[in-house]
mmCIF file of C-alpha atoms in Angstrom:
data_model
loop_
_atom_site.group_PDB
_atom_site.id
_atom_site.type_symbol
_atom_site.label_atom_id
_atom_site.label_comp_id
_atom_site.label_asym_id
_atom_site.label_seq_id
_atom_site.Cartn_x
_atom_site.Cartn_y
_atom_site.Cartn_z
ATOM 1 C CA MET A 62 -29.536 -108.443 14.787
ATOM 2 C CA LYS A 63 -33.442 -107.866 15.219
ATOM 3 C CA LEU A 64 -32.502 -105.373 17.819
ATOM 4 C CA ALA A 65 -30.336 -103.563 15.303
ATOM 5 C CA ILE A 66 -33.082 -103.900 12.423
ATOM 6 C CA GLY A 67 -35.729 -102.280 15.545
ATOM 7 C CA ILE A 68 -33.294 -99.223 16.029
ATOM 8 C CA LEU A 69 -32.871 -99.050 12.374
ATOM 9 C CA ALA A 70 -36.692 -99.006 11.797
ATOM 10 C CA LEU A 71 -37.286 -96.696 14.372
ATOM 11 C CA ALA A 72 -34.651 -94.262 13.363
ATOM 12 C CA ALA A 73 -36.434 -93.933 9.855
ATOM 13 C CA PHE A 74 -40.013 -93.461 11.466
ATOM 14 C CA LEU A 75 -38.706 -90.822 13.412
ATOM 15 C CA VAL A 76 -37.111 -89.261 10.526
ATOM 16 C CA PHE A 77 -39.683 -89.709 8.410
ATOM 17 C CA ALA A 78 -42.195 -87.925 11.219
ATOM 18 C CA SER A 79 -40.083 -85.170 11.674
ATOM 19 C CA ALA A 80 -40.181 -84.654 8.083
ATOM 20 C CA GLN A 81 -44.045 -84.320 8.054
ATOM 21 C CA ILE A 82 -43.992 -81.923 11.066
ATOM 22 C CA ALA A 83 -41.722 -79.991 9.413
ATOM 23 C CA ALA A 84 -43.734 -79.816 6.245
ATOM 24 C CA GLY A 85 -46.990 -79.186 8.292
ATOM 25 C CA TYR A 86 -45.768 -76.457 9.928
ATOM 26 C CA VAL A 87 -44.155 -74.533 6.745
ATOM 27 C CA GLY A 88 -47.412 -75.533 4.819
ATOM 28 C CA ILE A 89 -50.091 -74.037 7.683
ATOM 29 C CA GLU A 90 -47.401 -71.130 8.063
ATOM 30 C CA HIS A 91 -47.691 -70.105 4.709
ATOM 31 C CA GLY A 92 -51.454 -70.434 4.490
ATOM 32 C CA ILE A 93 -52.589 -68.975 7.851
ATOM 33 C CA GLY A 94 -49.371 -68.097 9.920
ATOM 34 C CA PRO A 95 -46.845 -69.066 12.598
ATOM 35 C CA VAL A 96 -49.254 -69.037 15.625
ATOM 36 C CA TRP A 97 -51.415 -71.563 13.979
ATOM 37 C CA ALA A 98 -48.745 -73.519 12.843
ATOM 38 C CA LEU A 99 -47.506 -73.711 15.950
ATOM 39 C CA ALA A 100 -50.990 -74.940 17.412
ATOM 40 C CA ALA A 101 -51.097 -77.506 14.894
ATOM 41 C CA VAL A 102 -47.548 -78.826 16.156
ATOM 42 C CA PHE A 103 -48.801 -78.772 19.777
ATOM 43 C CA ALA A 104 -52.024 -80.386 18.736
ATOM 44 C CA ALA A 105 -50.263 -83.436 17.096
ATOM 45 C CA VAL A 106 -47.613 -84.119 19.669
ATOM 46 C CA PHE A 107 -49.428 -83.463 23.020
ATOM 47 C CA LEU A 108 -53.184 -84.207 21.861
ATOM 48 C CA ARG A 109 -52.461 -86.674 19.121
ATOM 49 C CA PHE A 110 -54.655 -84.372 16.787
ATOM 50 C CA THR A 111 -52.950 -85.277 13.537
ATOM 51 C CA LEU A 112 -54.992 -83.965 10.926
ATOM 52 C CA PRO A 113 -53.866 -79.990 10.603
ATOM 53 C CA ILE A 114 -50.336 -81.480 10.307
ATOM 54 C CA THR A 115 -51.179 -84.070 7.640
ATOM 55 C CA VAL A 116 -53.476 -81.666 5.657
ATOM 56 C CA GLY A 117 -50.402 -78.810 6.064
ATOM 57 C CA ALA A 118 -47.908 -81.410 5.174
ATOM 58 C CA PHE A 119 -49.530 -82.071 1.756
ATOM 59 C CA PHE A 120 -49.583 -78.858 1.009
ATOM 60 C CA GLY A 121 -46.433 -77.955 2.450
ATOM 61 C CA ALA A 122 -44.783 -80.651 0.080
ATOM 62 C CA MET A 123 -46.925 -79.439 -2.944
ATOM 63 C CA THR A 124 -47.129 -75.896 -2.812
ATOM 64 C CA LEU A 125 -43.844 -74.804 -1.103
ATOM 65 C CA TRP A 126 -41.380 -77.667 -2.012
ATOM 66 C CA GLY A 127 -42.674 -78.572 -5.528
ATOM 67 C CA TRP A 128 -43.786 -82.025 -5.381
ATOM 68 C CA HIS A 129 -46.258 -83.421 -7.540
ATOM 69 C CA TRP A 130 -49.821 -83.810 -5.947
ATOM 70 C CA THR A 131 -50.060 -87.756 -5.790
ATOM 71 C CA LEU A 132 -46.228 -87.778 -4.023
ATOM 72 C CA ALA A 133 -47.441 -84.959 -1.706
ATOM 73 C CA LEU A 134 -50.301 -87.069 -0.791
ATOM 74 C CA ILE A 135 -48.081 -90.627 -0.551
ATOM 75 C CA PHE A 136 -45.930 -88.685 1.796
ATOM 76 C CA ALA A 137 -48.714 -86.579 3.898
ATOM 77 C CA VAL A 138 -50.991 -89.962 4.202
ATOM 78 C CA PRO A 139 -48.636 -93.011 3.825
ATOM 79 C CA GLY A 140 -51.328 -95.263 5.309
ATOM 80 C CA LEU A 141 -53.799 -94.794 2.105
ATOM 81 C CA ALA A 142 -51.140 -96.737 0.137
ATOM 82 C CA PHE A 143 -51.866 -99.764 2.380
ATOM 83 C CA VAL A 144 -55.722 -99.172 2.575
ATOM 84 C CA LEU A 145 -56.745 -98.295 -0.931
ATOM 85 C CA PRO A 146 -55.815 -101.646 -2.329
ATOM 86 C CA GLY A 147 -58.452 -103.416 0.131
ATOM 87 C CA VAL A 148 -61.250 -100.862 -0.794
ATOM 88 C CA ILE A 149 -60.643 -101.231 -4.267
ATOM 89 C CA SER A 150 -60.464 -105.406 -3.740
ATOM 90 C CA GLY A 151 -63.498 -105.393 -1.629
ATOM 91 C CA ILE A 152 -65.329 -103.128 -4.725
ATOM 92 C CA PHE A 153 -64.637 -105.529 -7.278
ATOM 93 C CA SER A 154 -65.809 -108.514 -5.136
ATOM 94 C CA LEU A 155 -69.018 -106.699 -4.288
ATOM 95 C CA THR A 156 -69.407 -106.372 -8.105
ATOM 96 C CA THR A 157 -68.042 -109.843 -9.239
ATOM 97 C CA MET A 158 -69.865 -111.707 -6.516
ATOM 98 C CA GLY A 159 -72.688 -109.472 -5.687
ATOM 99 C CA ALA A 160 -74.427 -108.939 -2.494
ATOM 100 C CA ALA A 161 -75.443 -112.460 -1.686
ATOM 101 C CA LYS A 162 -71.733 -113.427 -0.801
ATOM 102 C CA LEU A 163 -71.462 -110.634 1.402
ATOM 103 C CA THR A 164 -71.139 -111.738 5.393
ATOM 104 C CA ARG A 165 -72.076 -109.316 8.220
ATOM 105 C CA ALA A 166 -72.082 -109.413 12.206
ATOM 106 C CA THR A 167 -75.217 -110.682 13.622
ATOM 107 C CA PRO A 168 -77.111 -107.995 15.169
ATOM 108 C CA ILE A 169 -77.352 -108.108 19.273
ATOM 109 C CA CYS A 170 -80.961 -108.155 19.195
ATOM 110 C CA ALA A 171 -82.026 -110.295 16.540
ATOM 111 C CA GLU A 172 -85.597 -110.577 16.206
ATOM 112 C CA HIS A 173 -86.745 -113.944 15.265
#
């Protein structure tokens, strides 16, 4: 059962990644041309530099596919859905508890 769930999750991830690359390609191709779109796909796949594809996926989904900007943002940067609640929680805890309750790492060269 775990193997089937793992295979299904891998397939879903590959479909989502392919859709992001496709949206990134059409977004960049529409904006600055097919040569730059191919360069961005090459950089994303072989060099693991995904920023151009992420930006292209946002603009491709929003401009060419007609999605609302919030849906295009969630599609292009899905990790923000997990990071943003923690950032907001940290801001609220800072404002309610104050800076006195914050913890920080001890410096290596602590002066006594």
